[in-house]
GROMACS .gro file of N, CA and C in nm:
model
  537
    1MET      N    1  -4.049   1.566   0.437
    1MET     CA    2  -4.006   1.639   0.554
    1MET      C    3  -3.956   1.777   0.515
    2ILE      N    4  -3.875   1.784   0.409
    2ILE     CA    5  -3.825   1.914   0.364
    2ILE      C    6  -3.941   2.001   0.320
    3ALA      N    7  -4.040   1.939   0.257
    3ALA     CA    8  -4.157   2.017   0.212
    3ALA      C    9  -4.230   2.078   0.331
    4ARG      N   10  -4.241   2.003   0.443
    4ARG     CA   11  -4.307   2.056   0.563
    4ARG      C   12  -4.230   2.174   0.620
    5VAL      N   13  -4.096   2.158   0.628
    5VAL     CA   14  -4.013   2.267   0.681
    5VAL      C   15  -4.026   2.391   0.594
    6ILE      N   16  -4.018   2.371   0.464
    6ILE     CA   17  -4.030   2.484   0.372
    6ILE      C   18  -4.170   2.544   0.380
    7GLY      N   19  -4.273   2.459   0.399
    7GLY     CA   20  -4.410   2.508   0.414
    7GLY      C   21  -4.427   2.594   0.538
    8ARG      N   22  -4.366   2.552   0.649
    8ARG     CA   23  -4.376   2.632   0.772
    8ARG      C   24  -4.302   2.764   0.758
    9ILE      N   25  -4.185   2.759   0.696
    9ILE     CA   26  -4.110   2.883   0.674
    9ILE      C   27  -4.192   2.975   0.584
   10GLY      N   28  -4.258   2.915   0.486
   10GLY     CA   29  -4.340   2.994   0.395
   10GLY      C   30  -4.456   3.062   0.466
   11THR      N   31  -4.517   2.997   0.569
   11THR     CA   32  -4.628   3.060   0.640
   11THR      C   33  -4.580   3.178   0.723
   12PHE      N   34  -4.459   3.170   0.777
   12PHE     CA   35  -4.404   3.285   0.850
   12PHE      C   36  -4.374   3.400   0.755
   13ALA      N   37  -4.329   3.364   0.637
   13ALA     CA   38  -4.294   3.467   0.539
   13ALA      C   39  -4.417   3.529   0.475
   14ASP      N   40  -4.534   3.460   0.481
   14ASP     CA   41  -4.657   3.511   0.419
   14ASP      C   42  -4.696   3.647   0.475
   15ALA      N   43  -4.689   3.661   0.604
   15ALA     CA   44  -4.736   3.784   0.668
   15ALA      C   45  -4.644   3.901   0.639
   16ALA      N   46  -4.517   3.877   0.622
   16ALA     CA   47  -4.422   3.986   0.612
   16ALA      C   48  -4.387   4.027   0.470
   17ARG      N   49  -4.406   3.939   0.371
   17ARG     CA   50  -4.357   3.970   0.236
   17ARG      C   51  -4.466   3.950   0.130
   18PRO      N   52  -4.447   4.017   0.018
   18PRO     CA   53  -4.540   3.995  -0.094
   18PRO      C   54  -4.517   3.856  -0.155
   19PRO      N   55  -4.610   3.805  -0.238
   19PRO     CA   56  -4.602   3.670  -0.293
   19PRO      C   57  -4.476   3.642  -0.374
   20ARG      N   58  -4.427   3.735  -0.452
   20ARG     CA   59  -4.310   3.705  -0.534
   20ARG      C   60  -4.187   3.682  -0.447
   21TYR      N   61  -4.176   3.751  -0.332
   21TYR     CA   62  -4.063   3.728  -0.242
   21TYR      C   63  -4.075   3.593  -0.173
   22ARG      N   64  -4.198   3.549  -0.149
   22ARG     CA   65  -4.216   3.417  -0.088
   22ARG      C   66  -4.165   3.308  -0.182
   23ARG      N   67  -4.199   3.320  -0.310
   23ARG     CA   68  -4.152   3.220  -0.407
   23ARG      C   69  -4.000   3.221  -0.416
   24LEU      N   70  -3.943   3.341  -0.416
   24LEU     CA   71  -3.797   3.353  -0.422
   24LEU      C   72  -3.732   3.291  -0.298
   25THR      N   73  -3.789   3.319  -0.182
   25THR     CA   74  -3.736   3.263  -0.057
   25THR      C   75  -3.745   3.111  -0.057
   26LEU      N   76  -3.860   3.059  -0.100
   26LEU     CA   77  -3.877   2.913  -0.105
   26LEU      C   78  -3.781   2.851  -0.206
   27GLY      N   79  -3.761   2.916  -0.318
   27GLY     CA   80  -3.667   2.866  -0.419
   27GLY      C   81  -3.525   2.862  -0.367
   28VAL      N   82  -3.483   2.967  -0.298
   28VAL     CA   83  -3.349   2.972  -0.241
   28VAL      C   84  -3.334   2.865  -0.134
   29LEU      N   85  -3.433   2.850  -0.050
   29LEU     CA   86  -3.427   2.746   0.055
   29LEU      C   87  -3.421   2.607  -0.007
   30ALA      N   88  -3.498   2.584  -0.111
   30ALA     CA   89  -3.495   2.454  -0.178
   30ALA      C   90  -3.358   2.429  -0.240
   31LEU      N   91  -3.300   2.531  -0.302
   31LEU     CA   92  -3.167   2.518  -0.362
   31LEU      C   93  -3.061   2.487  -0.256
   32VAL      N   94  -3.069   2.554  -0.144
   32VAL     CA   95  -2.975   2.529  -0.034
   32VAL      C   96  -2.991   2.386   0.019
   33ALA      N   97  -3.114   2.342   0.034
   33ALA     CA   98  -3.139   2.208   0.086
   33ALA      C   99  -3.087   2.101  -0.012
   34VAL      N  100  -3.113   2.119  -0.139
   34VAL     CA  101  -3.065   2.022  -0.238
   34VAL      C  102  -2.913   2.022  -0.244
   35SER      N  103  -2.851   2.140  -0.237
   35SER     CA  104  -2.705   2.149  -0.239
   35SER      C  105  -2.644   2.080  -0.117
   36ALA      N  106  -2.703   2.101  -0.001
   36ALA     CA  107  -2.653   2.038   0.121
   36ALA      C  108  -2.664   1.886   0.112
   37MET      N  109  -2.775   1.837   0.060
   37MET     CA  110  -2.792   1.691   0.047
   37MET      C  111  -2.693   1.634  -0.054
   38ALA      N  112  -2.670   1.704  -0.165
   38ALA     CA  113  -2.574   1.657  -0.265
   38ALA      C  114  -2.433   1.656  -0.207
   39GLY      N  115  -2.397   1.759  -0.132
   39GLY     CA  116  -2.265   1.763  -0.068
   39GLY      C  117  -2.246   1.650   0.031
   40ALA      N  118  -2.350   1.624   0.111
   40ALA     CA  119  -2.341   1.515   0.208
   40ALA      C  120  -2.329   1.380   0.138
   41ALA      N  121  -2.404   1.360   0.031
   41ALA     CA  122  -2.397   1.234  -0.043
   41ALA      C  123  -2.260   1.216  -0.107
   42LEU      N  124  -2.206   1.322  -0.165
   42LEU     CA  125  -2.074   1.315  -0.228
   42LEU      C  126  -1.966   1.286  -0.123
   43GLY      N  127  -1.971   1.352  -0.009
   43GLY     CA  128  -1.875   1.327   0.098
   43GLY      C  129  -1.882   1.184   0.148
   44HIS      N  130  -2.003   1.134   0.165
   44HIS     CA  131  -2.020   0.996   0.211
   44HIS      C  132  -1.965   0.899   0.107
   45TRP      N  133  -1.995   0.921  -0.019
   45TRP     CA  134  -1.946   0.833  -0.125
   45TRP      C  135  -1.794   0.832  -0.130
   46ARG      N  136  -1.733   0.949  -0.118
   46ARG     CA  137  -1.586   0.956  -0.122
   46ARG      C  138  -1.526   0.882  -0.002
   47TYR      N  139  -1.582   0.899   0.116
   47TYR     CA  140  -1.532   0.832   0.235
   47TYR      C  141  -1.545   0.681   0.219
   48VAL      N  142  -1.658   0.633   0.172
   48VAL     CA  143  -1.681   0.489   0.156
   48VAL      C  144  -1.587   0.432   0.050
   49ALA      N  145  -1.565   0.506  -0.060
   49ALA     CA  146  -1.476   0.457  -0.166
   49ALA      C  147  -1.333   0.446  -0.115
   50ASP      N  148  -1.284   0.546  -0.042
   50ASP     CA  149  -1.149   0.540   0.014
   50ASP      C  150  -1.137   0.425   0.114
   51ASP      N  151  -1.237   0.407   0.196
   51ASP     CA  152  -1.236   0.300   0.295
   51ASP      C  153  -1.237   0.164   0.226
   52HIS      N  154  -1.310   0.150   0.118
   52HIS     CA  155  -1.316   0.024   0.044
   52HIS      C  156  -1.180  -0.008  -0.019
   53ARG      N  157  -1.113   0.092  -0.077
   53ARG     CA  158  -0.981   0.069  -0.136
   53ARG      C  159  -0.881   0.029  -0.029
   54THR      N  160  -0.885   0.092   0.087
   54THR     CA  161  -0.795   0.057   0.196
   54THR      C  162  -0.823  -0.085   0.245
   55ALA      N  163  -0.947  -0.125   0.251
   55ALA     CA  164  -0.982  -0.262   0.293
   55ALA      C  165  -0.927  -0.364   0.193
   56GLU      N  166  -0.931  -0.332   0.064
   56GLU     CA  167  -0.874  -0.422  -0.036
   56GLU      C  168  -0.723  -0.436  -0.016
   57VAL      N  169  -0.657  -0.326   0.017
   57VAL     CA  170  -0.513  -0.329   0.041
   57VAL      C  171  -0.484  -0.418   0.161
   58ARG      N  172  -0.557  -0.400   0.267
   58ARG     CA  173  -0.533  -0.476   0.390
   58ARG      C  174  -0.550  -0.626   0.369
   59ALA      N  175  -0.635  -0.664   0.277
   59ALA     CA  176  -0.666  -0.805   0.259
   59ALA      C  177  -0.546  -0.891   0.223
   60GLY      N  178  -0.456  -0.844   0.139
   60GLY     CA  179  -0.349  -0.932   0.096
   60GLY      C  180  -0.211  -0.871   0.089
   61VAL      N  181  -0.195  -0.748   0.134
   61VAL     CA  182  -0.067  -0.682   0.115
   61VAL      C  183   0.043  -0.741   0.204
   62ALA      N  184   0.012  -0.784   0.323
   62ALA     CA  185   0.116  -0.841   0.410
   62ALA      C  186   0.174  -0.968   0.348
   63GLU      N  187   0.087  -1.053   0.296
   63GLU     CA  188   0.133  -1.176   0.230
   63GLU      C  189   0.215  -1.142   0.105
   64GLN      N  190   0.167  -1.045   0.027
   64GLN     CA  191   0.239  -1.005  -0.094
   64GLN      C  192   0.376  -0.948  -0.059
   65ALA      N  193   0.383  -0.863   0.045
   65ALA     CA  194   0.511  -0.806   0.087
   65ALA      C  195   0.607  -0.916   0.132
   66GLY      N  196   0.556  -1.018   0.198
   66GLY     CA  197   0.639  -1.131   0.239
   66GLY      C  198   0.697  -1.207   0.121
   67LYS      N  199   0.613  -1.235   0.023
   67LYS     CA  200   0.660  -1.307  -0.097
   67LYS      C  201   0.766  -1.226  -0.171
   68LEU      N  202   0.742  -1.096  -0.185
   68LEU     CA  203   0.840  -1.011  -0.254
   68LEU      C  204   0.973  -1.009  -0.179
   69THR      N  205   0.966  -0.996  -0.047
   69THR     CA  206   1.087  -0.990   0.035
   69THR      C  207   1.168  -1.119   0.024
   70ALA      N  208   1.103  -1.233   0.038
   70ALA     CA  209   1.173  -1.361   0.027
   70ALA      C  210   1.234  -1.376  -0.113
   71GLY      N  211   1.162  -1.334  -0.215
   71GLY     CA  212   1.212  -1.343  -0.351
   71GLY      C  213   1.335  -1.257  -0.375
   72VAL      N  214   1.337  -1.138  -0.316
   72VAL     CA  215   1.450  -1.047  -0.333
   72VAL      C  216   1.576  -1.101  -0.264
   73LEU      N  217   1.559  -1.172  -0.155
   73LEU     CA  218   1.674  -1.222  -0.078
   73LEU      C  219   1.723  -1.359  -0.124
   74THR      N  220   1.647  -1.427  -0.207
   74THR     CA  221   1.681  -1.563  -0.250
   74THR      C  222   1.760  -1.560  -0.381
   75TYR      N  223   1.869  -1.639  -0.386
   75TYR     CA  224   1.948  -1.652  -0.510
   75TYR      C  225   2.031  -1.779  -0.503
   76LYS      N  226   2.073  -1.826  -0.620
   76LYS     CA  227   2.162  -1.941  -0.631
   76LYS      C  228   2.288  -1.895  -0.702
   77ALA      N  229   2.400  -1.954  -0.670
   77ALA     CA  230   2.528  -1.915  -0.729
   77ALA      C  231   2.526  -1.928  -0.882
   78ASP      N  232   2.466  -2.035  -0.931
   78ASP     CA  233   2.464  -2.058  -1.076
   78ASP      C  234   2.378  -1.958  -1.152
   79THR      N  235   2.275  -1.905  -1.086
   79THR     CA  236   2.180  -1.816  -1.154
   79THR      C  237   2.169  -1.679  -1.086
   80VAL      N  238   2.271  -1.640  -1.009
   80VAL     CA  239   2.262  -1.518  -0.931
   80VAL      C  240   2.237  -1.394  -1.017
   81ASP      N  241   2.296  -1.386  -1.133
   81ASP     CA  242   2.275  -1.270  -1.220
   81ASP      C  243   2.128  -1.257  -1.261
   82ALA      N  244   2.070  -1.366  -1.302
   82ALA     CA  245   1.928  -1.367  -1.341
   82ALA      C  246   1.838  -1.346  -1.220
   83ASP      N  247   1.876  -1.405  -1.105
   83ASP     CA  248   1.796  -1.389  -0.983
   83ASP      C  249   1.792  -1.242  -0.940
   84VAL      N  250   1.908  -1.176  -0.945
   84VAL     CA  251   1.915  -1.035  -0.908
   84VAL      C  252   1.836  -0.949  -1.007
   85ALA      N  253   1.850  -0.978  -1.135
   85ALA     CA  254   1.775  -0.902  -1.236
   85ALA      C  255   1.624  -0.917  -1.214
   86GLN      N  256   1.579  -1.037  -1.181
   86GLN     CA  257   1.438  -1.060  -1.152
   86GLN      C  258   1.394  -0.984  -1.027
   87SER      N  259   1.479  -0.986  -0.925
   87SER     CA  260   1.446  -0.916  -0.800
   87SER      C  261   1.432  -0.766  -0.822
   88LYS      N  262   1.513  -0.709  -0.909
   88LYS     CA  263   1.507  -0.564  -0.935
   88LYS      C  264   1.373  -0.521  -0.992
   89THR      N  265   1.302  -0.612  -1.058
   89THR     CA  266   1.171  -0.576  -1.114
   89THR      C  267   1.066  -0.557  -1.005
   90HIS      N  268   1.099  -0.597  -0.881
   90HIS     CA  269   1.005  -0.584  -0.769
   90HIS      C  270   1.045  -0.472  -0.674
   91LEU      N  271   1.139  -0.388  -0.714
   91LEU     CA  272   1.191  -0.280  -0.628
   91LEU      C  273   1.170  -0.145  -0.696
   92THR      N  274   1.174  -0.040  -0.615
   92THR     CA  275   1.159   0.095  -0.670
   92THR      C  276   1.232   0.195  -0.581
   93GLY      N  277   1.253   0.313  -0.634
   93GLY     CA  278   1.307   0.425  -0.558
   93GLY      C  279   1.451   0.407  -0.515
   94GLU      N  280   1.484   0.469  -0.403
   94GLU     CA  281   1.620   0.462  -0.349
   94GLU      C  282   1.659   0.320  -0.311
   95PHE      N  283   1.561   0.241  -0.271
   95PHE     CA  284   1.593   0.103  -0.235
   95PHE      C  285   1.643   0.025  -0.356
   96LEU      N  286   1.586   0.048  -0.472
   96LEU     CA  287   1.634  -0.016  -0.594
   96LEU      C  288   1.779   0.023  -0.621
   97ASP      N  289   1.810   0.151  -0.602
   97ASP     CA  290   1.948   0.198  -0.624
   97ASP      C  291   2.046   0.132  -0.528
   98SER      N  292   2.012   0.128  -0.398
   98SER     CA  293   2.103   0.069  -0.300
   98SER      C  294   2.115  -0.082  -0.320
   99TYR      N  295   2.006  -0.149  -0.357
   99TYR     CA  296   2.010  -0.292  -0.384
   99TYR      C  297   2.099  -0.321  -0.505
  100SER      N  298   2.086  -0.240  -0.609
  100SER     CA  299   2.168  -0.258  -0.729
  100SER      C  300   2.316  -0.247  -0.695
  101LYS      N  301   2.350  -0.147  -0.615
  101LYS     CA  302   2.491  -0.127  -0.576
  101LYS      C  303   2.540  -0.244  -0.491
  102LEU      N  304   2.461  -0.285  -0.391
  102LEU     CA  305   2.499  -0.395  -0.304
  102LEU      C  306   2.518  -0.525  -0.382
  103THR      N  307   2.427  -0.555  -0.470
  103THR     CA  308   2.439  -0.681  -0.545
  103THR      C  309   2.557  -0.678  -0.641
  104ALA      N  310   2.579  -0.564  -0.706
  104ALA     CA  311   2.691  -0.556  -0.802
  104ALA      C  312   2.826  -0.560  -0.731
  105ASP      N  313   2.837  -0.492  -0.616
  105ASP     CA  314   2.965  -0.483  -0.546
  105ASP      C  315   2.996  -0.604  -0.458
  106THR      N  316   2.892  -0.667  -0.401
  106THR     CA  317   2.917  -0.768  -0.299
  106THR      C  318   2.854  -0.904  -0.330
  107ILE      N  319   2.724  -0.907  -0.343
  107ILE     CA  320   2.652  -1.034  -0.348
  107ILE      C  321   2.689  -1.117  -0.472
  108ILE      N  322   2.683  -1.059  -0.589
  108ILE     CA  323   2.712  -1.135  -0.712
  108ILE      C  324   2.856  -1.187  -0.713
  109PRO      N  325   2.957  -1.102  -0.683
  109PRO     CA  326   3.094  -1.155  -0.681
  109PRO      C  327   3.115  -1.265  -0.577
  110GLN      N  328   3.059  -1.247  -0.456
  110GLN     CA  329   3.075  -1.349  -0.352
  110GLN      C  330   3.002  -1.477  -0.387
  111ALA      N  331   2.884  -1.464  -0.448
  111ALA     CA  332   2.808  -1.584  -0.486
  111ALA      C  333   2.886  -1.665  -0.589
  112HIS      N  334   2.948  -1.597  -0.686
  112HIS     CA  335   3.028  -1.668  -0.787
  112HIS      C  336   3.155  -1.726  -0.725
  113GLN      N  337   3.223  -1.647  -0.643
  113GLN     CA  338   3.351  -1.689  -0.587
  113GLN      C  339   3.336  -1.803  -0.487
  114SER      N  340   3.243  -1.792  -0.394
  114SER     CA  341   3.228  -1.893  -0.289
  114SER      C  342   3.115  -1.991  -0.316
  115HIS      N  343   3.051  -1.978  -0.430
  115HIS     CA  344   2.940  -2.064  -0.468
  115HIS      C  345   2.831  -2.064  -0.359
  116ILE      N  346   2.783  -1.944  -0.326
  116ILE     CA  347   2.683  -1.925  -0.220
  116ILE      C  348   2.543  -1.937  -0.278
  117ASP      N  349   2.461  -2.013  -0.208
  117ASP     CA  350   2.317  -2.021  -0.236
  117ASP      C  351   2.245  -1.972  -0.111
  118ALA      N  352   2.143  -1.888  -0.131
  118ALA     CA  353   2.062  -1.839  -0.019
  118ALA      C  354   1.915  -1.856  -0.055
  119ARG      N  355   1.842  -1.922   0.033
  119ARG     CA  356   1.698  -1.943   0.010
  119ARG      C  357   1.622  -1.895   0.134
  120TRP      N  358   1.527  -1.808   0.111
  120TRP     CA  359   1.447  -1.752   0.220
  120TRP      C  360   1.300  -1.787   0.200
  121GLU      N  361   1.233  -1.815   0.313
  121GLU     CA  362   1.090  -1.843   0.314
  121GLU      C  363   1.024  -1.756   0.419
  122VAL      N  364   0.902  -1.721   0.394
  122VAL     CA  365   0.825  -1.640   0.488
  122VAL      C  366   0.766  -1.730   0.595
  123SER      N  367   0.795  -1.699   0.721
  123SER     CA  368   0.733  -1.775   0.829
  123SER      C  369   0.611  -1.701   0.886
  124GLY      N  370   0.599  -1.573   0.854
  124GLY     CA  371   0.484  -1.496   0.898
  124GLY      C  372   0.495  -1.353   0.848
  125ALA      N  373   0.381  -1.287   0.840
  125ALA     CA  374   0.379  -1.146   0.799
  125ALA      C  375   0.262  -1.079   0.868
  126SER      N  376   0.282  -0.954   0.904
  126SER     CA  377   0.179  -0.880   0.974
  126SER      C  378   0.174  -0.738   0.919
  127LEU      N  379   0.055  -0.689   0.898
  127LEU     CA  380   0.036  -0.554   0.845
  127LEU      C  381   0.050  -0.452   0.956
  128VAL      N  382   0.132  -0.349   0.934
  128VAL     CA  383   0.149  -0.241   1.031
  128VAL      C  384   0.057  -0.126   0.996
  129SER      N  385   0.056  -0.084   0.871
  129SER     CA  386  -0.031   0.024   0.826
  129SER      C  387  -0.061   0.006   0.678
  130ALA      N  388  -0.172   0.066   0.635
  130ALA     CA  389  -0.210   0.054   0.494
  130ALA      C  390  -0.287   0.176   0.450
  131ALA      N  391  -0.265   0.212   0.326
  131ALA     CA  392  -0.340   0.315   0.256
  131ALA      C  393  -0.363   0.257   0.116
  132PRO      N  394  -0.443   0.323   0.034
  132PRO     CA  395  -0.472   0.263  -0.097
  132PRO      C  396  -0.349   0.232  -0.182
  133ASP      N  397  -0.242   0.312  -0.175
  133ASP     CA  398  -0.126   0.290  -0.261
  133ASP      C  399   0.004   0.267  -0.187
  134THR      N  400  -0.001   0.244  -0.057
  134THR     CA  401   0.121   0.218   0.020
  134THR      C  402   0.086   0.136   0.144
  135ALA      N  403   0.180   0.058   0.189
  135ALA     CA  404   0.159  -0.023   0.309
  135ALA      C  405   0.294  -0.055   0.373
  136VAL      N  406   0.289  -0.083   0.502
  136VAL     CA  407   0.407  -0.125   0.577
  136VAL      C  408   0.372  -0.258   0.644
  137ALA      N  409   0.462  -0.355   0.632
  137ALA     CA  410   0.438  -0.487   0.691
  137ALA      C  411   0.564  -0.534   0.763
  138LEU      N  412   0.544  -0.613   0.867
  138LEU     CA  413   0.654  -0.684   0.931
  138LEU      C  414   0.657  -0.823   0.870
  139VAL      N  415   0.775  -0.862   0.824
  139VAL     CA  416   0.790  -0.992   0.759
  139VAL      C  417   0.892  -1.073   0.838
  140PHE      N  418   0.853  -1.195   0.875
  140PHE     CA  419   0.939  -1.286   0.950
  140PHE      C  420   0.986  -1.394   0.855
  141LEU      N  421   1.117  -1.416   0.851
  141LEU     CA  422   1.177  -1.503   0.751
  141LEU      C  423   1.262  -1.613   0.813
  142ARG      N  424   1.269  -1.728   0.743
  142ARG     CA  425   1.363  -1.836   0.772
  142ARG      C  426   1.451  -1.849   0.651
  143GLY      N  427   1.581  -1.861   0.675
  143GLY     CA  428   1.674  -1.871   0.563
  143GLY      C  429   1.769  -1.988   0.577
  144ILE      N  430   1.814  -2.036   0.463
  144ILE     CA  431   1.915  -2.142   0.457
  144ILE      C  432   2.020  -2.097   0.357
  145THR      N  433   2.145  -2.098   0.400
  145THR     CA  434   2.255  -2.064   0.309
  145THR      C  435   2.353  -2.180   0.306
  146THR      N  436   2.410  -2.198   0.189
  146THR     CA  437   2.517  -2.297   0.172
  146THR      C  438   2.624  -2.232   0.087
  147ASN      N  439   2.749  -2.283   0.100
  147ASN     CA  440   2.857  -2.236   0.014
  147ASN      C  441   2.958  -2.348  -0.006
  148ALA      N  442   3.055  -2.324  -0.093
  148ALA     CA  443   3.151  -2.428  -0.130
  148ALA      C  444   3.240  -2.468  -0.013
  149THR      N  445   3.276  -2.377   0.074
  149THR     CA  446   3.365  -2.409   0.186
  149THR      C  447   3.292  -2.474   0.302
  150LYS      N  448   3.161  -2.448   0.317
  150LYS     CA  449   3.079  -2.508   0.423
  150LYS      C  450   2.958  -2.575   0.359
  151PRO      N  451   2.970  -2.702   0.325
  151PRO     CA  452   2.857  -2.767   0.257
  151PRO      C  453   2.733  -2.786   0.347
  152ASP      N  454   2.754  -2.788   0.480
  152ASP     CA  455   2.640  -2.800   0.570
  152ASP      C  456   2.561  -2.669   0.569
  153PRO      N  457   2.430  -2.676   0.561
  153PRO     CA  458   2.351  -2.554   0.555
  153PRO      C  459   2.356  -2.475   0.685
  154THR      N  460   2.352  -2.345   0.671
  154THR     CA  461   2.341  -2.255   0.785
  154THR      C  462   2.198  -2.204   0.788
  155TYR      N  463   2.135  -2.219   0.904
  155TYR     CA  464   1.995  -2.177   0.919
  155TYR      C  465   1.992  -2.040   0.984
  156LEU      N  466   1.912  -1.952   0.927
  156LEU     CA  467   1.902  -1.814   0.974
  156LEU      C  468   1.756  -1.777   0.999
  157VAL      N  469   1.737  -1.683   1.089
  157VAL     CA  470   1.604  -1.628   1.115
  157VAL      C  471   1.619  -1.476   1.112
  158SER      N  472   1.524  -1.410   1.049
  158SER     CA  473   1.531  -1.265   1.039
  158SER      C  474   1.391  -1.206   1.037
  159SER      N  475   1.383  -1.081   1.075
  159SER     CA  476   1.258  -1.006   1.062
  159SER      C  477   1.291  -0.870   1.003
  160VAL      N  478   1.205  -0.825   0.913
  160VAL     CA  479   1.226  -0.698   0.845
  160VAL      C  480   1.095  -0.620   0.838
  161ARG      N  481   1.110  -0.489   0.840
  161ARG     CA  482   0.996  -0.400   0.816
  161ARG      C  483   1.005  -0.363   0.668
  162VAL      N  484   0.898  -0.387   0.595
  162VAL     CA  485   0.897  -0.365   0.451
  162VAL      C  486   0.789  -0.263   0.416
  163ARG      N  487   0.830  -0.162   0.342
  163ARG     CA  488   0.734  -0.064   0.290
  163ARG      C  489   0.715  -0.093   0.142
  164VAL      N  490   0.589  -0.114   0.102
  164VAL     CA  491   0.558  -0.138  -0.038
  164VAL      C  492   0.469  -0.026  -0.090
  165VAL      N  493   0.486   0.004  -0.218
  165VAL     CA  494   0.405   0.106  -0.285
  165VAL      C  495   0.347   0.043  -0.411
  166LYS      N  496   0.240   0.104  -0.459
  166LYS     CA  497   0.172   0.052  -0.577
  166LYS      C  498   0.157   0.165  -0.680
  167PRO      N  499   0.268   0.198  -0.748
  167PRO     CA  500   0.262   0.312  -0.840
  167PRO      C  501   0.187   0.285  -0.970
  168HIS      N  502   0.193   0.164  -1.022
  168HIS     CA  503   0.131   0.133  -1.152
  168HIS      C  504   0.052   0.003  -1.147
  169GLY      N  505  -0.017  -0.020  -1.037
  169GLY     CA  506  -0.099  -0.140  -1.024
  169GLY      C  507  -0.025  -0.263  -0.976
  170GLN      N  508   0.103  -0.252  -0.945
  170GLN     CA  509   0.181  -0.366  -0.898
  170GLN      C  510   0.256  -0.324  -0.771
  171TRP      N  511   0.253  -0.409  -0.670
  171TRP     CA  512   0.324  -0.378  -0.546
  171TRP      C  513   0.474  -0.389  -0.569
  172LEU      N  514   0.547  -0.287  -0.523
  172LEU     CA  515   0.694  -0.284  -0.532
  172LEU      C  516   0.751  -0.249  -0.396
  173ILE      N  517   0.865  -0.307  -0.363
  173ILE     CA  518   0.930  -0.275  -0.235
  173ILE      C  519   1.001  -0.141  -0.249
  174ASP      N  520   0.968  -0.052  -0.157
  174ASP     CA  521   1.024   0.082  -0.156
  174ASP      C  522   1.131   0.098  -0.046
  175ARG      N  523   1.118   0.018   0.058
  175ARG     CA  524   1.212   0.025   0.170
  175ARG      C  525   1.210  -0.109   0.243
  176MET      N  526   1.326  -0.151   0.291
  176MET     CA  527   1.337  -0.274   0.367
  176MET      C  528   1.436  -0.248   0.481
  177GLU      N  529   1.389  -0.264   0.604
  177GLU     CA  530   1.471  -0.238   0.721
  177GLU      C  531   1.481  -0.363   0.807
  178PRO      N  532   1.602  -0.418   0.826
  178PRO     CA  533   1.616  -0.532   0.918
  178PRO      C  534   1.585  -0.488   1.061
  179LEU      N  535   1.522  -0.574   1.136
  179LEU     CA  536   1.490  -0.543   1.276
  179LEU      C  537   1.573  -0.627   1.369
   0.00000   0.00000   0.00000
């Protein structure tokens, strides 16, 4: 098809220009056509690659964000120090800093003093938005807490908006907002 178009352009150029200008014109037109096709192919490939990475993120990030969230909120009085240290490996940014302060100032001392155990499970998770290296999910949780003064378990329900990022190939919680 391109050869036909170039051939027709060449017949119009035959009457007006000498042969060497016709070859030059055809060469320039061929170069422009090849460049346009290469640009279109590159743009399409880039769009498809980005879309494919986003589809991979969408496939499992809500479930992963739920597991991370439940893990960060779960601890036992006997192992709270180790539980908190493990949870910190799944956090990043300002949220890691605020979590570290909260656990050091409040959660760890109270867990030791009142012998508090908290266990959280994911009851559901839904993806709000996703990009190749970041996602936001709504996580719905069920929790059970016990302590030395109240041996009967307290049942809790909560929902949080969780933002996760993937800086080095691993999903980390960047923000957690109770709803």
